[in-house]
Amino acid sequence: MEQNIQTLETSGDVLFMMLGAVMVFAMHGGFAFLEVGTVRRKNQVNALVKIIVDFSICTVVYFTIGYAIAYGVYFYDSAETLVADKQGYELVHFFFLLTFAAAIPAIISGGIAERAKFWTQALAGALFVAFAYSLFEGMVWGQISFLGQDGSWLAGLGGKPFHDFAGSVVVHSMGGWIALVGVIVLGPRIGRWSASGKSTPIPVSNIPFLALGSWMLCIGWYGFNVMSAATLTGVTGLVAINSLFAMVGGILFALVIGKNDPGFIHNGALAGLVAICAGSDQVHPIGAFFIGGIAAIIFVKGFIWEQEKLKLDDVLGVWPLHGISGTWGGIACGIFGQKALGGLGDVSFLSQLIGSLIAVGVAVVFGFVVYKTLDALFGIRLSKEEEMQGSDLSVHRLEAYPEEVMSKYS
């Protein structure tokens, strides 16, 4: 009887993890359509292909290298051995965390869209997932006792270890800050600014596709956050409601600050969800609402600032959306997680601040090393002719709407 109950619990955990993995996997379709709806029509095929190819490459490198670095687990035993331990739970746990790891190149893709070489960027994404991301993941969630473990130096310094329940910092901040480096090294798209520095905005191409991408990400985020509990016994409704309130806060604040702009509104939802990942299991729903709302302000104002003042051609605004909002999420966990503000009190502001800033340093250093090296070896940018033609034709030899071209000659 006891054995049957244990088997049932294990089976439930395997199913729970598998469903979470599938939900977060579906988010990658959201990344794809968010980019498709933002870039020009001549680069829409490329956006779709990049996301699915990057996910596939990440699967291989995370399986063979990254997961071992982060958790010290290898998958080279027989299939019989792999399923013997908790009915293959470690396998679906890998699948779940793979979908997190693969978000790194998906995030970067939106920042450097429309001018990056396909294969060079695929290689860059593989290197980030295999080494930079997995190293930091291991420091927070895995076997490398440095930031997030009870015995880490940070736990001794701040009283509590660095806490990132579902990846505000580990996933989003890392991806967003690496993307910033890519944007800087690549430079702006042709025509984005004139020789005199005058801005020539490139409009969003398809609001319905952008909105579809946002909706797909919002729905999948409940797998991202809630199922980070990793087991049925660990799941809590607090995470689900905090995710909801942060998303709503992001939407409403973006609505006001962004003056009804649909791009800001749909990305405001994502900014709120990015920021709440870290403390979704720690803060009160009202705190989550303001965490998400402040993240939306960060995105709207940050996007305008980087485009108009810094002249950074970050196409989807992934640096403020994921990088800065992710950093804010890590720090906000240490603020709103305190009992004085209705939180559970299991976090330290000092630890959250230090851990969040270390992530920025790791991302920026690895980003420059990888992009500068690849640029010197192979070049990371399309030629002027290829960029003007569009990556759909220059890379994939097919446009998103070929029938329109055919109709010109019929």
mmCIF file of C-alpha atoms in Angstrom:
data_model
loop_
_atom_site.group_PDB
_atom_site.id
_atom_site.type_symbol
_atom_site.label_atom_id
_atom_site.label_comp_id
_atom_site.label_asym_id
_atom_site.label_seq_id
_atom_site.Cartn_x
_atom_site.Cartn_y
_atom_site.Cartn_z
ATOM 1 C CA MET A 1 0.000 0.000 0.000
ATOM 2 C CA GLU A 2 2.763 2.409 0.996
ATOM 3 C CA GLN A 3 4.671 1.530 -2.184
ATOM 4 C CA ASN A 4 1.606 2.261 -4.307
ATOM 5 C CA ILE A 5 1.143 5.653 -2.667
ATOM 6 C CA GLN A 6 4.805 6.494 -3.268
ATOM 7 C CA THR A 7 4.499 5.438 -6.911
ATOM 8 C CA LEU A 8 1.404 7.585 -7.321
ATOM 9 C CA GLU A 9 3.180 10.615 -5.816
ATOM 10 C CA THR A 10 6.166 10.120 -8.097
ATOM 11 C CA SER A 11 3.924 9.724 -11.136
ATOM 12 C CA GLY A 12 2.113 12.919 -10.185
ATOM 13 C CA ASP A 13 5.398 14.813 -9.948
ATOM 14 C CA VAL A 14 6.542 13.495 -13.339
ATOM 15 C CA LEU A 15 3.253 14.554 -14.931
ATOM 16 C CA PHE A 16 3.376 17.923 -13.155
ATOM 17 C CA MET A 17 6.864 18.632 -14.474
ATOM 18 C CA MET A 18 6.021 17.445 -17.968
ATOM 19 C CA LEU A 19 2.950 19.710 -18.174
ATOM 20 C CA GLY A 20 5.031 22.625 -16.922
ATOM 21 C CA ALA A 21 7.672 21.921 -19.562
ATOM 22 C CA VAL A 22 5.057 21.870 -22.325
ATOM 23 C CA MET A 23 3.518 25.148 -21.124
ATOM 24 C CA VAL A 24 6.881 26.913 -21.109
ATOM 25 C CA PHE A 25 7.786 25.301 -24.438
ATOM 26 C CA ALA A 26 4.655 26.932 -25.865
ATOM 27 C CA MET A 27 6.003 30.293 -24.679
ATOM 28 C CA HIS A 28 8.667 30.046 -27.363
ATOM 29 C CA GLY A 29 5.891 30.401 -29.909
ATOM 30 C CA GLY A 30 5.037 33.591 -28.041
ATOM 31 C CA PHE A 31 8.613 34.824 -28.391
ATOM 32 C CA ALA A 32 8.418 34.049 -32.111
ATOM 33 C CA PHE A 33 5.158 35.875 -32.791
ATOM 34 C CA LEU A 34 6.150 38.830 -30.626
ATOM 35 C CA GLU A 35 9.165 39.253 -32.896
ATOM 36 C CA VAL A 36 7.204 38.525 -36.077
ATOM 37 C CA GLY A 37 4.735 41.250 -35.187
ATOM 38 C CA THR A 38 7.482 43.785 -34.502
ATOM 39 C CA VAL A 39 9.985 43.294 -37.338
ATOM 40 C CA ARG A 40 9.379 44.261 -40.949
ATOM 41 C CA ARG A 41 7.738 41.781 -43.308
ATOM 42 C CA LYS A 42 11.044 41.007 -45.005
ATOM 43 C CA ASN A 43 12.343 39.524 -41.738
ATOM 44 C CA GLN A 44 9.324 37.583 -40.449
ATOM 45 C CA VAL A 45 10.320 34.146 -41.727
ATOM 46 C CA ASN A 46 13.718 34.590 -40.130
ATOM 47 C CA ALA A 47 12.110 35.404 -36.776
ATOM 48 C CA LEU A 48 10.102 32.174 -36.829
ATOM 49 C CA VAL A 49 13.005 30.003 -37.943
ATOM 50 C CA LYS A 50 15.466 31.463 -35.442
ATOM 51 C CA ILE A 51 13.359 30.648 -32.406
ATOM 52 C CA ILE A 52 12.677 27.017 -33.305
ATOM 53 C CA VAL A 53 16.245 26.342 -34.478
ATOM 54 C CA ASP A 54 17.737 27.980 -31.389
ATOM 55 C CA PHE A 55 15.487 25.834 -29.200
ATOM 56 C CA SER A 56 16.712 22.698 -30.959
ATOM 57 C CA ILE A 57 20.370 23.636 -30.636
ATOM 58 C CA CYS A 58 19.843 24.521 -26.979
ATOM 59 C CA THR A 59 18.336 21.092 -26.375
ATOM 60 C CA VAL A 60 21.554 19.431 -27.534
ATOM 61 C CA VAL A 61 24.030 21.701 -25.725
ATOM 62 C CA TYR A 62 22.029 21.855 -22.488
ATOM 63 C CA PHE A 63 21.629 18.059 -22.476
ATOM 64 C CA THR A 64 25.325 17.422 -23.084
ATOM 65 C CA ILE A 65 26.979 20.348 -21.275
ATOM 66 C CA GLY A 66 24.771 22.899 -19.522
ATOM 67 C CA TYR A 67 22.674 20.694 -17.242
ATOM 68 C CA ALA A 68 25.801 18.906 -16.059
ATOM 69 C CA ILE A 69 27.493 22.217 -15.204
ATOM 70 C CA ALA A 70 24.452 23.488 -13.307
ATOM 71 C CA TYR A 71 23.390 20.305 -11.503
ATOM 72 C CA GLY A 72 26.150 17.722 -11.927
ATOM 73 C CA VAL A 73 23.737 15.320 -13.635
ATOM 74 C CA TYR A 74 24.631 13.377 -16.792
ATOM 75 C CA PHE A 75 22.340 11.333 -19.017
ATOM 76 C CA TYR A 76 24.727 8.766 -20.470
ATOM 77 C CA ASP A 77 23.375 5.719 -18.650
ATOM 78 C CA SER A 78 21.021 3.219 -20.274
ATOM 79 C CA ALA A 79 17.352 4.060 -20.681
ATOM 80 C CA GLU A 80 16.586 1.431 -18.036
ATOM 81 C CA THR A 81 18.764 3.297 -15.544
ATOM 82 C CA LEU A 82 17.317 6.680 -16.468
ATOM 83 C CA VAL A 83 13.745 5.650 -15.688
ATOM 84 C CA ALA A 84 14.637 3.592 -12.609
ATOM 85 C CA ASP A 85 15.077 6.686 -10.431
ATOM 86 C CA LYS A 86 11.665 8.196 -9.683
ATOM 87 C CA GLN A 87 10.204 7.026 -12.999
ATOM 88 C CA GLY A 88 12.434 9.315 -15.029
ATOM 89 C CA TYR A 89 11.665 12.449 -13.036
ATOM 90 C CA GLU A 90 15.141 13.860 -13.722
ATOM 91 C CA LEU A 91 14.452 13.639 -17.449
ATOM 92 C CA VAL A 92 11.310 15.779 -17.317
ATOM 93 C CA HIS A 93 13.038 18.106 -14.871
ATOM 94 C CA PHE A 94 15.705 18.568 -17.539
ATOM 95 C CA PHE A 95 12.976 19.241 -20.135
ATOM 96 C CA PHE A 96 11.389 21.857 -17.887
ATOM 97 C CA LEU A 97 14.662 23.661 -17.197
ATOM 98 C CA LEU A 98 15.655 23.383 -20.866
ATOM 99 C CA THR A 99 12.683 25.571 -21.752
ATOM 100 C CA PHE A 100 14.101 28.184 -19.366
ATOM 101 C CA ALA A 101 17.599 27.922 -20.811
ATOM 102 C CA ALA A 102 16.329 28.228 -24.384
ATOM 103 C CA ALA A 103 14.682 31.528 -23.465
ATOM 104 C CA ILE A 104 18.163 33.109 -23.444
ATOM 105 C CA PRO A 105 18.675 33.093 -27.258
ATOM 106 C CA ALA A 106 14.940 33.770 -27.746
ATOM 107 C CA ILE A 107 15.248 36.957 -25.679
ATOM 108 C CA ILE A 108 18.458 37.999 -27.435
ATOM 109 C CA SER A 109 16.862 37.401 -30.823
ATOM 110 C CA GLY A 110 14.379 40.228 -30.336
ATOM 111 C CA GLY A 111 17.067 42.782 -29.548
ATOM 112 C CA ILE A 112 19.363 42.059 -32.480
ATOM 113 C CA ALA A 113 16.666 41.307 -35.067
ATOM 114 C CA GLU A 114 16.915 42.202 -38.762
ATOM 115 C CA ARG A 115 20.716 42.433 -39.074
ATOM 116 C CA ALA A 116 22.415 39.481 -37.331
ATOM 117 C CA LYS A 117 23.894 36.549 -39.243
ATOM 118 C CA PHE A 118 21.859 33.399 -38.748
ATOM 119 C CA TRP A 119 24.542 30.791 -38.052
ATOM 120 C CA THR A 120 26.848 33.054 -36.069
ATOM 121 C CA GLN A 121 24.009 34.022 -33.768
ATOM 122 C CA ALA A 122 22.986 30.369 -33.439
ATOM 123 C CA LEU A 123 26.543 29.598 -32.312
ATOM 124 C CA ALA A 124 26.498 32.532 -29.899
ATOM 125 C CA GLY A 125 23.228 31.300 -28.387
ATOM 126 C CA ALA A 126 24.666 27.811 -27.967
ATOM 127 C CA LEU A 127 27.714 29.174 -26.142
ATOM 128 C CA PHE A 128 25.605 31.311 -23.825
ATOM 129 C CA VAL A 129 23.347 28.396 -22.882
ATOM 130 C CA ALA A 130 26.138 25.845 -22.546
ATOM 131 C CA PHE A 131 28.373 27.990 -20.347
ATOM 132 C CA ALA A 132 27.294 31.485 -19.231
ATOM 133 C CA TYR A 133 23.680 30.708 -18.382
ATOM 134 C CA SER A 134 24.352 27.266 -16.933
ATOM 135 C CA LEU A 135 27.164 28.589 -14.754
ATOM 136 C CA PHE A 136 24.949 31.261 -13.213
ATOM 137 C CA GLU A 137 22.013 28.845 -12.978
ATOM 138 C CA GLY A 138 24.222 26.489 -11.000
ATOM 139 C CA MET A 139 25.195 29.331 -8.651
ATOM 140 C CA VAL A 140 21.546 30.046 -7.819
ATOM 141 C CA TRP A 141 19.592 26.799 -8.260
ATOM 142 C CA GLY A 142 22.199 24.099 -8.691
ATOM 143 C CA GLN A 143 25.354 22.489 -7.410
ATOM 144 C CA ILE A 144 27.661 25.533 -7.383
ATOM 145 C CA SER A 145 27.305 26.855 -3.842
ATOM 146 C CA PHE A 146 27.752 30.585 -4.355
ATOM 147 C CA LEU A 147 24.530 32.625 -4.369
ATOM 148 C CA GLY A 148 21.312 30.716 -3.844
ATOM 149 C CA GLN A 149 22.330 27.894 -1.530
ATOM 150 C CA ASP A 150 21.929 27.930 2.253
ATOM 151 C CA GLY A 151 25.668 27.423 2.767
ATOM 152 C CA SER A 152 26.790 30.123 0.334
ATOM 153 C CA TRP A 153 28.827 33.152 1.387
ATOM 154 C CA LEU A 154 25.900 35.374 0.421
ATOM 155 C CA ALA A 155 23.662 33.602 2.930
ATOM 156 C CA GLY A 156 26.183 34.410 5.642
ATOM 157 C CA LEU A 157 26.492 38.019 4.549
ATOM 158 C CA GLY A 158 22.819 38.854 4.142
ATOM 159 C CA GLY A 159 21.292 36.337 6.528
ATOM 160 C CA LYS A 160 19.479 34.655 3.645
ATOM 161 C CA PRO A 161 20.744 33.300 0.306
ATOM 162 C CA PHE A 162 19.846 34.939 -2.987
ATOM 163 C CA HIS A 163 16.278 34.011 -3.899
ATOM 164 C CA ASP A 164 14.964 33.718 -7.453
ATOM 165 C CA PHE A 165 11.985 31.401 -7.463
ATOM 166 C CA ALA A 166 11.312 31.332 -11.207
ATOM 167 C CA GLY A 167 14.003 33.273 -13.000
ATOM 168 C CA SER A 168 13.614 37.065 -12.992
ATOM 169 C CA VAL A 169 17.382 37.218 -12.723
ATOM 170 C CA VAL A 170 18.612 33.769 -13.750
ATOM 171 C CA VAL A 171 16.695 33.806 -17.042
ATOM 172 C CA HIS A 172 15.385 37.253 -17.921
ATOM 173 C CA SER A 173 18.060 39.546 -16.554
ATOM 174 C CA MET A 174 20.800 37.345 -18.008
ATOM 175 C CA GLY A 175 19.126 37.244 -21.418
ATOM 176 C CA GLY A 176 18.345 40.968 -21.477
ATOM 177 C CA TRP A 177 21.825 42.145 -20.494
ATOM 178 C CA ILE A 178 23.496 39.793 -22.980
ATOM 179 C CA ALA A 179 21.135 41.188 -25.619
ATOM 180 C CA LEU A 180 22.289 44.711 -24.762
ATOM 181 C CA VAL A 181 25.858 43.699 -25.564
ATOM 182 C CA GLY A 182 24.740 42.175 -28.865
ATOM 183 C CA VAL A 183 22.883 45.373 -29.772
ATOM 184 C CA ILE A 184 25.978 47.471 -29.025
ATOM 185 C CA VAL A 185 28.417 45.250 -30.924
ATOM 186 C CA LEU A 186 26.124 44.882 -33.954
ATOM 187 C CA GLY A 187 25.186 48.531 -34.185
ATOM 188 C CA PRO A 188 21.854 49.898 -35.484
ATOM 189 C CA ARG A 189 19.920 48.763 -38.532
ATOM 190 C CA ILE A 190 20.568 50.598 -41.765
ATOM 191 C CA GLY A 191 18.442 53.715 -41.873
ATOM 192 C CA ARG A 192 17.497 53.742 -38.193
ATOM 193 C CA TRP A 193 19.436 56.976 -37.735
ATOM 194 C CA SER A 194 20.711 59.341 -40.381
ATOM 195 C CA ALA A 195 24.366 60.356 -40.687
ATOM 196 C CA SER A 196 23.519 63.481 -38.707
ATOM 197 C CA GLY A 197 21.937 61.407 -35.941
ATOM 198 C CA LYS A 198 18.311 62.133 -36.790
ATOM 199 C CA SER A 199 16.001 59.334 -35.705
ATOM 200 C CA THR A 200 13.964 57.483 -38.324
ATOM 201 C CA PRO A 201 11.634 55.174 -36.383
ATOM 202 C CA ILE A 202 10.818 51.825 -37.980
ATOM 203 C CA PRO A 203 7.158 51.059 -37.176
ATOM 204 C CA VAL A 204 5.802 47.806 -35.797
ATOM 205 C CA SER A 205 4.671 45.660 -38.733
ATOM 206 C CA ASN A 206 1.748 43.672 -37.318
ATOM 207 C CA ILE A 207 -0.031 44.504 -34.053
ATOM 208 C CA PRO A 208 -2.255 41.355 -34.124
ATOM 209 C CA PHE A 209 0.831 39.097 -34.313
ATOM 210 C CA LEU A 210 2.534 41.111 -31.566
ATOM 211 C CA ALA A 211 -0.577 40.757 -29.398
ATOM 212 C CA LEU A 212 -0.761 37.023 -30.145
ATOM 213 C CA GLY A 213 2.828 36.632 -28.999
ATOM 214 C CA SER A 214 2.087 38.503 -25.792
ATOM 215 C CA TRP A 215 -1.003 36.382 -25.067
ATOM 216 C CA MET A 216 0.919 33.137 -25.667
ATOM 217 C CA LEU A 217 3.651 34.253 -23.302
ATOM 218 C CA CYS A 218 1.189 35.389 -20.619
ATOM 219 C CA ILE A 219 -0.609 32.038 -20.622
ATOM 220 C CA GLY A 220 2.570 29.978 -20.678
ATOM 221 C CA TRP A 221 3.990 32.042 -17.820
ATOM 222 C CA TYR A 222 1.802 30.157 -15.363
ATOM 223 C CA GLY A 223 3.856 27.100 -16.217
ATOM 224 C CA PHE A 224 6.998 29.179 -15.888
ATOM 225 C CA ASN A 225 6.123 30.437 -12.410
ATOM 226 C CA VAL A 226 3.685 28.051 -10.744
ATOM 227 C CA MET A 227 5.416 24.872 -11.854
ATOM 228 C CA SER A 228 8.812 26.074 -10.701
ATOM 229 C CA ALA A 229 7.679 24.414 -7.464
ATOM 230 C CA ALA A 230 8.874 21.231 -9.235
ATOM 231 C CA THR A 231 6.545 18.927 -7.256
ATOM 232 C CA LEU A 232 2.821 18.682 -6.586
ATOM 233 C CA THR A 233 3.372 19.000 -2.845
ATOM 234 C CA GLY A 234 5.356 22.197 -3.336
ATOM 235 C CA VAL A 235 2.813 24.058 -5.472
ATOM 236 C CA THR A 236 1.110 27.120 -3.984
ATOM 237 C CA GLY A 237 -1.731 29.328 -5.096
ATOM 238 C CA LEU A 238 0.219 32.393 -3.952
ATOM 239 C CA VAL A 239 2.515 32.079 -6.987
ATOM 240 C CA ALA A 240 -0.420 31.913 -9.387
ATOM 241 C CA ILE A 241 -2.212 34.933 -7.933
ATOM 242 C CA ASN A 242 0.983 36.973 -7.678
ATOM 243 C CA SER A 243 1.677 36.238 -11.343
ATOM 244 C CA LEU A 244 -1.834 37.421 -12.198
ATOM 245 C CA PHE A 245 -1.564 40.641 -10.203
ATOM 246 C CA ALA A 246 1.887 41.495 -11.536
ATOM 247 C CA MET A 247 0.657 40.989 -15.103
ATOM 248 C CA VAL A 248 -2.409 43.156 -14.465
ATOM 249 C CA GLY A 249 -0.286 45.819 -12.783
ATOM 250 C CA GLY A 250 2.022 45.823 -15.788
ATOM 251 C CA ILE A 251 -0.878 46.234 -18.209
ATOM 252 C CA LEU A 252 -2.600 49.051 -16.311
ATOM 253 C CA PHE A 253 0.548 51.045 -15.597
ATOM 254 C CA ALA A 254 1.668 50.674 -19.230
ATOM 255 C CA LEU A 255 -1.784 51.791 -20.377
ATOM 256 C CA VAL A 256 -1.399 55.069 -18.496
ATOM 257 C CA ILE A 257 2.337 55.699 -18.899
ATOM 258 C CA GLY A 258 2.344 54.523 -22.506
ATOM 259 C CA LYS A 259 -0.682 56.666 -23.444
ATOM 260 C CA ASN A 260 -2.771 53.781 -24.808
ATOM 261 C CA ASP A 261 0.005 52.514 -27.113
ATOM 262 C CA PRO A 262 -0.810 48.830 -27.897
ATOM 263 C CA GLY A 263 2.852 47.838 -28.089
ATOM 264 C CA PHE A 264 3.557 49.222 -24.638
ATOM 265 C CA ILE A 265 0.385 47.650 -23.213
ATOM 266 C CA HIS A 266 1.113 44.132 -24.450
ATOM 267 C CA ASN A 267 4.767 44.357 -23.439
ATOM 268 C CA GLY A 268 3.759 45.891 -20.104
ATOM 269 C CA ALA A 269 2.089 42.599 -19.245
ATOM 270 C CA LEU A 270 5.350 40.804 -19.980
ATOM 271 C CA ALA A 271 7.405 43.302 -17.961
ATOM 272 C CA GLY A 272 5.195 42.621 -14.958
ATOM 273 C CA LEU A 273 5.572 38.876 -15.361
ATOM 274 C CA VAL A 274 9.343 39.153 -15.788
ATOM 275 C CA ALA A 275 9.647 41.111 -12.556
ATOM 276 C CA ILE A 276 7.456 38.867 -10.404
ATOM 277 C CA CYS A 277 9.270 35.613 -11.196
ATOM 278 C CA ALA A 278 11.848 36.054 -8.434
ATOM 279 C CA GLY A 279 9.486 36.809 -5.562
ATOM 280 C CA SER A 280 6.259 35.194 -6.725
ATOM 281 C CA ASP A 281 6.385 32.795 -3.779
ATOM 282 C CA GLN A 282 7.302 35.501 -1.257
ATOM 283 C CA VAL A 283 5.264 38.668 -1.739
ATOM 284 C CA HIS A 284 1.663 39.701 -1.108
ATOM 285 C CA PRO A 285 -0.592 40.084 -4.198
ATOM 286 C CA ILE A 286 -0.773 43.847 -3.640
ATOM 287 C CA GLY A 287 3.025 43.926 -3.597
ATOM 288 C CA ALA A 288 3.011 41.877 -6.806
ATOM 289 C CA PHE A 289 0.702 44.438 -8.421
ATOM 290 C CA PHE A 290 3.158 47.252 -7.736
ATOM 291 C CA ILE A 291 6.189 45.161 -8.689
ATOM 292 C CA GLY A 292 4.555 44.573 -12.067
ATOM 293 C CA GLY A 293 3.434 48.172 -12.407
ATOM 294 C CA ILE A 294 6.893 49.561 -11.703
ATOM 295 C CA ALA A 295 8.353 47.072 -14.194
ATOM 296 C CA ALA A 296 5.985 48.424 -16.845
ATOM 297 C CA ILE A 297 7.185 51.962 -16.122
ATOM 298 C CA ILE A 298 10.762 50.703 -16.422
ATOM 299 C CA PHE A 299 9.945 49.192 -19.807
ATOM 300 C CA VAL A 300 8.082 52.170 -21.281
ATOM 301 C CA LYS A 301 10.499 54.819 -20.054
ATOM 302 C CA GLY A 302 13.503 52.579 -20.624
ATOM 303 C CA PHE A 303 12.531 51.832 -24.216
ATOM 304 C CA ILE A 304 12.125 55.524 -25.002
ATOM 305 C CA TRP A 305 15.391 56.346 -23.220
ATOM 306 C CA GLU A 306 17.479 53.713 -24.979
ATOM 307 C CA GLN A 307 16.067 54.581 -28.386
ATOM 308 C CA GLU A 308 16.041 58.387 -28.198
ATOM 309 C CA LYS A 309 18.894 59.197 -25.821
ATOM 310 C CA LEU A 310 21.311 56.274 -26.042
ATOM 311 C CA LYS A 311 20.507 55.556 -29.714
ATOM 312 C CA LEU A 312 20.480 51.809 -29.151
ATOM 313 C CA ASP A 313 18.594 49.901 -31.823
ATOM 314 C CA ASP A 314 17.091 47.314 -29.504
ATOM 315 C CA VAL A 315 14.267 46.217 -31.806
ATOM 316 C CA LEU A 316 11.883 44.667 -29.249
ATOM 317 C CA GLY A 317 13.225 46.607 -26.269
ATOM 318 C CA VAL A 318 14.515 43.441 -24.619
ATOM 319 C CA TRP A 319 17.067 45.248 -22.477
ATOM 320 C CA PRO A 320 14.462 47.237 -20.499
ATOM 321 C CA LEU A 321 11.855 44.456 -20.789
ATOM 322 C CA HIS A 322 13.995 41.543 -19.645
ATOM 323 C CA GLY A 323 17.325 42.966 -18.509
ATOM 324 C CA ILE A 324 16.383 45.951 -16.356
ATOM 325 C CA SER A 325 12.944 44.622 -15.354
ATOM 326 C CA GLY A 326 14.529 41.281 -14.443
ATOM 327 C CA THR A 327 17.092 43.045 -12.276
ATOM 328 C CA TRP A 328 14.280 45.055 -10.688
ATOM 329 C CA GLY A 329 12.417 41.800 -10.011
ATOM 330 C CA GLY A 330 15.378 40.355 -8.120
ATOM 331 C CA ILE A 331 15.758 43.497 -6.009
ATOM 332 C CA ALA A 332 11.984 43.927 -5.562
ATOM 333 C CA CYS A 333 11.823 40.446 -4.038
ATOM 334 C CA GLY A 334 14.070 41.733 -1.257
ATOM 335 C CA ILE A 335 11.826 44.767 -0.728
ATOM 336 C CA PHE A 336 8.268 43.474 -1.027
ATOM 337 C CA GLY A 337 9.192 40.089 0.426
ATOM 338 C CA GLN A 338 9.698 41.640 3.855
ATOM 339 C CA LYS A 339 7.011 41.007 6.493
ATOM 340 C CA ALA A 340 6.572 44.759 6.967
ATOM 341 C CA LEU A 341 5.179 44.908 3.424
ATOM 342 C CA GLY A 342 3.057 41.785 3.728
ATOM 343 C CA GLY A 343 5.629 39.302 2.461
ATOM 344 C CA LEU A 344 6.755 36.047 4.029
ATOM 345 C CA GLY A 345 10.027 37.531 5.272
ATOM 346 C CA ASP A 346 12.265 34.736 3.990
ATOM 347 C CA VAL A 347 14.478 37.013 1.894
ATOM 348 C CA SER A 348 17.266 39.524 2.458
ATOM 349 C CA PHE A 349 17.392 42.849 0.622
ATOM 350 C CA LEU A 350 21.206 42.833 0.656
ATOM 351 C CA SER A 351 21.403 39.340 -0.802
ATOM 352 C CA GLN A 352 18.863 40.222 -3.491
ATOM 353 C CA LEU A 353 20.736 43.366 -4.452
ATOM 354 C CA ILE A 354 24.132 41.671 -4.632
ATOM 355 C CA GLY A 355 22.867 38.599 -6.492
ATOM 356 C CA SER A 356 20.995 40.728 -9.032
ATOM 357 C CA LEU A 357 24.068 42.870 -9.737
ATOM 358 C CA ILE A 358 26.359 39.844 -10.059
ATOM 359 C CA ALA A 359 24.060 38.540 -12.789
ATOM 360 C CA VAL A 360 24.514 41.794 -14.713
ATOM 361 C CA GLY A 361 28.290 41.451 -14.466
ATOM 362 C CA VAL A 362 28.314 37.819 -15.595
ATOM 363 C CA ALA A 363 26.013 38.567 -18.542
ATOM 364 C CA VAL A 364 27.922 41.615 -19.764
ATOM 365 C CA VAL A 365 31.358 39.993 -19.481
ATOM 366 C CA PHE A 366 30.324 36.767 -21.227
ATOM 367 C CA GLY A 367 28.375 38.774 -23.803
ATOM 368 C CA PHE A 368 31.341 40.876 -24.847
ATOM 369 C CA VAL A 369 33.749 37.915 -24.876
ATOM 370 C CA VAL A 370 31.470 35.822 -27.097
ATOM 371 C CA TYR A 371 30.294 38.548 -29.474
ATOM 372 C CA LYS A 372 33.687 40.187 -29.917
ATOM 373 C CA THR A 373 35.336 36.804 -30.517
ATOM 374 C CA LEU A 374 32.729 35.659 -33.046
ATOM 375 C CA ASP A 375 32.791 39.032 -34.765
ATOM 376 C CA ALA A 376 36.576 38.798 -35.167
ATOM 377 C CA LEU A 377 36.429 35.207 -36.426
ATOM 378 C CA PHE A 378 33.341 35.139 -38.647
ATOM 379 C CA GLY A 379 31.560 38.472 -38.515
ATOM 380 C CA ILE A 380 28.190 38.675 -36.796
ATOM 381 C CA ARG A 381 26.315 41.033 -39.106
ATOM 382 C CA LEU A 382 24.674 40.575 -42.485
ATOM 383 C CA SER A 383 26.184 42.462 -45.398
ATOM 384 C CA LYS A 384 24.564 45.747 -46.401
ATOM 385 C CA GLU A 385 22.983 44.090 -49.434
ATOM 386 C CA GLU A 386 21.624 41.173 -47.402
ATOM 387 C CA GLU A 387 20.185 43.459 -44.732
ATOM 388 C CA MET A 388 18.507 45.699 -47.313
ATOM 389 C CA GLN A 389 17.039 42.670 -49.085
ATOM 390 C CA GLY A 390 15.848 41.228 -45.785
ATOM 391 C CA SER A 391 16.947 38.117 -43.939
ATOM 392 C CA ASP A 392 13.980 36.108 -45.258
ATOM 393 C CA LEU A 393 15.363 36.109 -48.796
ATOM 394 C CA SER A 394 19.061 36.450 -48.008
ATOM 395 C CA VAL A 395 19.104 33.637 -45.430
ATOM 396 C CA HIS A 396 16.081 31.417 -46.132
ATOM 397 C CA ARG A 397 15.348 32.162 -49.813
ATOM 398 C CA LEU A 398 11.648 32.571 -49.099
ATOM 399 C CA GLU A 399 9.416 35.490 -48.174
ATOM 400 C CA ALA A 400 6.605 35.409 -45.628
ATOM 401 C CA TYR A 401 4.029 36.281 -48.313
ATOM 402 C CA PRO A 402 5.377 34.851 -51.604
ATOM 403 C CA GLU A 403 1.949 34.900 -53.271
ATOM 404 C CA GLU A 404 2.045 38.701 -53.247
ATOM 405 C CA VAL A 405 5.275 38.633 -55.225
ATOM 406 C CA MET A 406 3.854 36.024 -57.589
ATOM 407 C CA SER A 407 0.774 38.152 -58.205
ATOM 408 C CA LYS A 408 2.925 40.932 -59.600
ATOM 409 C CA TYR A 409 3.915 38.690 -62.485
ATOM 410 C CA SER A 410 0.612 36.916 -63.096
#
